[in-house]
Tab-separated table of C-alpha atoms in Angstrom:
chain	number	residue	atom	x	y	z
A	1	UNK	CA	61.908	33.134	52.038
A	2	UNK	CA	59.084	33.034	49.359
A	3	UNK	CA	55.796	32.251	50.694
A	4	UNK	CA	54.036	29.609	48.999
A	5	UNK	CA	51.248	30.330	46.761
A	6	UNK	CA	47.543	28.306	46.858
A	7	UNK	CA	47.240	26.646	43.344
A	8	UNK	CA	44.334	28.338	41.329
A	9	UNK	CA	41.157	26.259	41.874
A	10	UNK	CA	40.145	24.028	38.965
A	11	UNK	CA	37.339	25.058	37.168
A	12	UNK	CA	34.197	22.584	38.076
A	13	UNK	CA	34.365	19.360	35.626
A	14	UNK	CA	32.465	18.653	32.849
A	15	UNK	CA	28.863	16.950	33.653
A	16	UNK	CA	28.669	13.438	32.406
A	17	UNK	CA	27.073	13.715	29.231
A	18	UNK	CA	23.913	12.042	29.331
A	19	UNK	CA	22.121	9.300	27.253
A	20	UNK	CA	19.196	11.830	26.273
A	21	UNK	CA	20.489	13.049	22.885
A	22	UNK	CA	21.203	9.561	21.410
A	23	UNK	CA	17.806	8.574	22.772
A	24	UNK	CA	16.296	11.203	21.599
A	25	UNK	CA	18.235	10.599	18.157
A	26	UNK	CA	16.825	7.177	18.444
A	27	UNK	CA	13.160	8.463	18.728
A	28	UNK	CA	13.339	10.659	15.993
A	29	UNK	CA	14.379	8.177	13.698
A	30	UNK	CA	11.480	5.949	14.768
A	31	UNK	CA	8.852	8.873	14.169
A	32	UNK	CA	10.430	9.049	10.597
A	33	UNK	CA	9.865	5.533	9.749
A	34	UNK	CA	6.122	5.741	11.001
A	35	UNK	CA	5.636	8.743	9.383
A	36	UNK	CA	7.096	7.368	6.170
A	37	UNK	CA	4.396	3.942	6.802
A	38	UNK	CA	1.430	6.422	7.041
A	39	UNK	CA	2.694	8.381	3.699
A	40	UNK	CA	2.735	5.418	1.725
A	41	UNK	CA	-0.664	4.524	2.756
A	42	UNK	CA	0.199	1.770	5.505
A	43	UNK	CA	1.406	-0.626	3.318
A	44	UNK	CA	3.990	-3.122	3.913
A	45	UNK	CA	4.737	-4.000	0.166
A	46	UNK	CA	6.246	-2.230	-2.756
A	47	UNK	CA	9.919	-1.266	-3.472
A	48	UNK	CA	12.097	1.006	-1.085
A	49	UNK	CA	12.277	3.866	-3.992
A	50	UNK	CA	9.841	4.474	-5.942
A	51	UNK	CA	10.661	6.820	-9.405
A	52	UNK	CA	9.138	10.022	-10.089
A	53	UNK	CA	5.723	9.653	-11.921
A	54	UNK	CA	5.126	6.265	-10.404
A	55	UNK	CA	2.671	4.541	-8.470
A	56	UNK	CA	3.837	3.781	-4.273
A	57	UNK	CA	4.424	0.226	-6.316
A	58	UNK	CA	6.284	1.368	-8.499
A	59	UNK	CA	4.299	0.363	-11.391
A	60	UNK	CA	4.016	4.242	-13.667
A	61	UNK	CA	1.287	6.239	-13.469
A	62	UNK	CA	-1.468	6.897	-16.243
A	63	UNK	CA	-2.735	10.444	-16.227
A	64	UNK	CA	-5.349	9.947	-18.742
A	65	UNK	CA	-8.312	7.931	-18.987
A	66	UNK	CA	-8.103	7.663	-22.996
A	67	UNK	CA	-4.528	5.619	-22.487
A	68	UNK	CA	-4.426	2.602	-24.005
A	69	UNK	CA	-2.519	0.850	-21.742
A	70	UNK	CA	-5.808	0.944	-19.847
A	71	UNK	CA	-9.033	-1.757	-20.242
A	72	UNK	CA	-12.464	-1.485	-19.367
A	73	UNK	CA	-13.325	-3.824	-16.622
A	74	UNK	CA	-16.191	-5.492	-15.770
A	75	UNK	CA	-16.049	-5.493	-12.331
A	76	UNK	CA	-15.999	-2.228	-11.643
A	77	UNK	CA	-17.165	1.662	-12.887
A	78	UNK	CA	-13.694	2.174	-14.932
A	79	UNK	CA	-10.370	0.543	-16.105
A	80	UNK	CA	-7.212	-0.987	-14.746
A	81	UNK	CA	-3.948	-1.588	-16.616
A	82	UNK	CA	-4.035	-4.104	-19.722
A	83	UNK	CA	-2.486	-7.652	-19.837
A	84	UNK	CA	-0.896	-9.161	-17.079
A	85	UNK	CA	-2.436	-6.887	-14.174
A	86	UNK	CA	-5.964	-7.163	-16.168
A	87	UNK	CA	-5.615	-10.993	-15.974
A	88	UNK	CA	-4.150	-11.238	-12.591
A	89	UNK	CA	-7.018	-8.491	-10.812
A	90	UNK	CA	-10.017	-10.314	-13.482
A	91	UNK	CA	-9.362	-13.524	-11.743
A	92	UNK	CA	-9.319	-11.785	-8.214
A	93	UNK	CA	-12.354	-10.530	-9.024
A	94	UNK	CA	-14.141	-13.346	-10.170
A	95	UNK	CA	-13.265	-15.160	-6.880
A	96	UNK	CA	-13.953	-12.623	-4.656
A	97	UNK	CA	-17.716	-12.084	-6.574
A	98	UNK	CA	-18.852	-15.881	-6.239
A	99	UNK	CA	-16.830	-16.719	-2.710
A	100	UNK	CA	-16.436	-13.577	-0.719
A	101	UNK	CA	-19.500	-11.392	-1.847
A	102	UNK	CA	-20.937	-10.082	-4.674
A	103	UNK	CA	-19.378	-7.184	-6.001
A	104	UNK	CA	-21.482	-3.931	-7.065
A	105	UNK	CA	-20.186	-2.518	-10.031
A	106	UNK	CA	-21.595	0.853	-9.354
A	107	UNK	CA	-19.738	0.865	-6.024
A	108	UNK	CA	-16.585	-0.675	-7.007
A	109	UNK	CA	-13.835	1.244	-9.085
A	110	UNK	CA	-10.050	0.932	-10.983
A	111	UNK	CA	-8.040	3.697	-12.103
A	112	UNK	CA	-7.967	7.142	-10.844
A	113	UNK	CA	-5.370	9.528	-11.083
A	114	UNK	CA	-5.126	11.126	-7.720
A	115	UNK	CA	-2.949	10.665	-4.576
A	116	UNK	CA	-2.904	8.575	-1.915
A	117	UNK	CA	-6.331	9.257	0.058
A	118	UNK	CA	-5.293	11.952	2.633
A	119	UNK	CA	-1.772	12.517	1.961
A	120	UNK	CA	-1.332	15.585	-0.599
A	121	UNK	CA	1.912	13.588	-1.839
A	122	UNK	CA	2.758	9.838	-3.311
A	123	UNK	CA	0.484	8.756	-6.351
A	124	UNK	CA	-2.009	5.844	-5.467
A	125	UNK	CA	-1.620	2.517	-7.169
A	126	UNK	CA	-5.075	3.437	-8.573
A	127	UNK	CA	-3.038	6.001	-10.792
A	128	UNK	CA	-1.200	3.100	-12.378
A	129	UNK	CA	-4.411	0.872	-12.838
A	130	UNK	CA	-3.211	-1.619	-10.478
A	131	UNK	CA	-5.541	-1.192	-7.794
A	132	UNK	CA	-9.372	-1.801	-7.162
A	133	UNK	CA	-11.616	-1.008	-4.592
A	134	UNK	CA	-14.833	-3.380	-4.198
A	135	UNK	CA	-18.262	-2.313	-2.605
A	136	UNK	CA	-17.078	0.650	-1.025
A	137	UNK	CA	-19.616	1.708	1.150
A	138	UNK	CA	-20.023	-1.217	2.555
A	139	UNK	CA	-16.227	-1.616	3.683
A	140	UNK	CA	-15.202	2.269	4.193
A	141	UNK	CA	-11.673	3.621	4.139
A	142	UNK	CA	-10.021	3.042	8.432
A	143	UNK	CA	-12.490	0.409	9.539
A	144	UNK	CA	-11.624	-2.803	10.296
A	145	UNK	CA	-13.923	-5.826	10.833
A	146	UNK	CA	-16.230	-5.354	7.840
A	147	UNK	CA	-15.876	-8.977	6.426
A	148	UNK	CA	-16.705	-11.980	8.430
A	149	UNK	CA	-14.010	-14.267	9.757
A	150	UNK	CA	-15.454	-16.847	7.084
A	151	UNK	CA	-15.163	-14.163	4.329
A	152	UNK	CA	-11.345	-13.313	5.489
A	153	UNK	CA	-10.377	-16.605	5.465
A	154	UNK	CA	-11.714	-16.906	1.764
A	155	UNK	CA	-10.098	-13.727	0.610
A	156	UNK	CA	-6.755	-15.386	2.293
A	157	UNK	CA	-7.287	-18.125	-0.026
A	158	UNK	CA	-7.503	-15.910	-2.890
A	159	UNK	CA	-4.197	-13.750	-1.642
A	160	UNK	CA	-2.007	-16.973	-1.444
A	161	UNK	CA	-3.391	-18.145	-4.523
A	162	UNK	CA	-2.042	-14.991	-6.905
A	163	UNK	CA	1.104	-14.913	-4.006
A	164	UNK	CA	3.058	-12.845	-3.726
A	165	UNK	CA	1.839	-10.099	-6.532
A	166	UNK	CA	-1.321	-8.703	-4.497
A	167	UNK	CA	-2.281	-7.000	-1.483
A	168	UNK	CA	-5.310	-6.629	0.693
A	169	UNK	CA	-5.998	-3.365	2.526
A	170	UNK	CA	-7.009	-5.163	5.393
A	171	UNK	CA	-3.645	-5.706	6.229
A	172	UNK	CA	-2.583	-1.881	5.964
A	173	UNK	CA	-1.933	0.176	9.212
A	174	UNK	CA	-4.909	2.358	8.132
A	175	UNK	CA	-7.575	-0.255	7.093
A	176	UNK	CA	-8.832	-0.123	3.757
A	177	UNK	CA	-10.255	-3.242	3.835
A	178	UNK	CA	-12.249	-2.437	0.017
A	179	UNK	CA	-8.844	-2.438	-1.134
A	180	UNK	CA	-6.806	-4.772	-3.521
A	181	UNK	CA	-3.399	-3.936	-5.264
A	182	UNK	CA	-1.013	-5.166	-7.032
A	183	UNK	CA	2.354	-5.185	-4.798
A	184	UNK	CA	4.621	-7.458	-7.880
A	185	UNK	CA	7.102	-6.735	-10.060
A	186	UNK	CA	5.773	-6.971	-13.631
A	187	UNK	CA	8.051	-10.112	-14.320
A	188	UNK	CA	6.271	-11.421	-10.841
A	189	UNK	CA	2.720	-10.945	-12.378
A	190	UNK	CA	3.461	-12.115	-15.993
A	191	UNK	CA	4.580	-15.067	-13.994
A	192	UNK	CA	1.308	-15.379	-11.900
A	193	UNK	CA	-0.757	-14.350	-14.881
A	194	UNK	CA	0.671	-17.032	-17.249
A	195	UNK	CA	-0.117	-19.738	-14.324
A	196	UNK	CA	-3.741	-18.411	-13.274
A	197	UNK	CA	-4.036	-19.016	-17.474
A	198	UNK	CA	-2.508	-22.145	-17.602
A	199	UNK	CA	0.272	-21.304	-19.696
């Protein structure tokens, strides 16, 4: 009579896979999209791509001070971008002069060709001439609270008047509260341009 054999013992099962790859997945992604934030400067606004040679709002850069797509303006020690931007950022600045502060032109500037400020990548919207910078010392680059409540809530009233082409730094992740920019299309500011002109 055959003796009966033990079946082989079954090799130990499988641990239950855990939740800690797609979580970690999940936590990569996020750093991405912060990291990504902080590239572009902390800025909510501008398009999702922005084309080689251009500006984080996708306006194109102007590597040379001589271009003549670029104005001399008052308000500031250099130029920003003719026509519609010139219009749109003249009007901020008159505004922002008689009902935020005065603005010192010899601390206030346009265009520059040059990244964003600590990042070694992604051109600064002062590279297109659609950017200014007012009184710099007095409201440096990652401090917040330099204006009053009363001059915030005039500046506001200057932002929803040009809506929804510009941008105040004071909004940005990393303050930059000196800072305005155009965020529009050019279609968007021609629009906002023509109005602030009464055409």
């Amino acid at each position: 009579m055959a003796t009966a054999t033990k079946p082989a013992p079954r090799p130990p099962a499988a641990p239950a896979r855990r939740l800690g790859y797609p979580l970690a997945l999940a936590a990569l992604a996020v750093v991405v999209v912060l990291a990504w934030g902080v590239f572009r400067g902390g800025t909510d606004e501008g398009p999702d791509e922005v084309p080689d040679g251009a500006t984080q709002n996708g306006w194109e850069g102007i590597t040379d001070s001589d271009d003549p797509r670029l104005v001399s303006f008052p308000w500031v020690t250099g130029q920003v971008l003719d026509g519609d931007v010139a219009v749109v950022l003249g009007h901020v600045a008159e505004r922002f002069n008689a009902e935020v502060e005065p603005i010192d032109v010899a601390s206030s500037w346009g265009w520059a060709y040059r990244p964003v400020r600590g990042h070694d990548e992604g051109l600064s919207n002062h590279a297109s001439g659609t950017a200014v910078d007012f009184n710099a010392p007095l409201h440096p680059l990652g401090s917040s609270g330099t204006f009053t409540d009363d001059q915030v809530a005039r500046l506001r009233a200057i932002l929803d008047e040009v809506a929804p082409v510009l941008a105040w730094g004071g909004d940005f992740d990393r303050p930059d509260e000196m800072h305005l920019e155009i965020v529009g299309t050019p279609d968007e500011v021609a629009e906002v341009a023509a109005r602030l002109s009464g055409a």
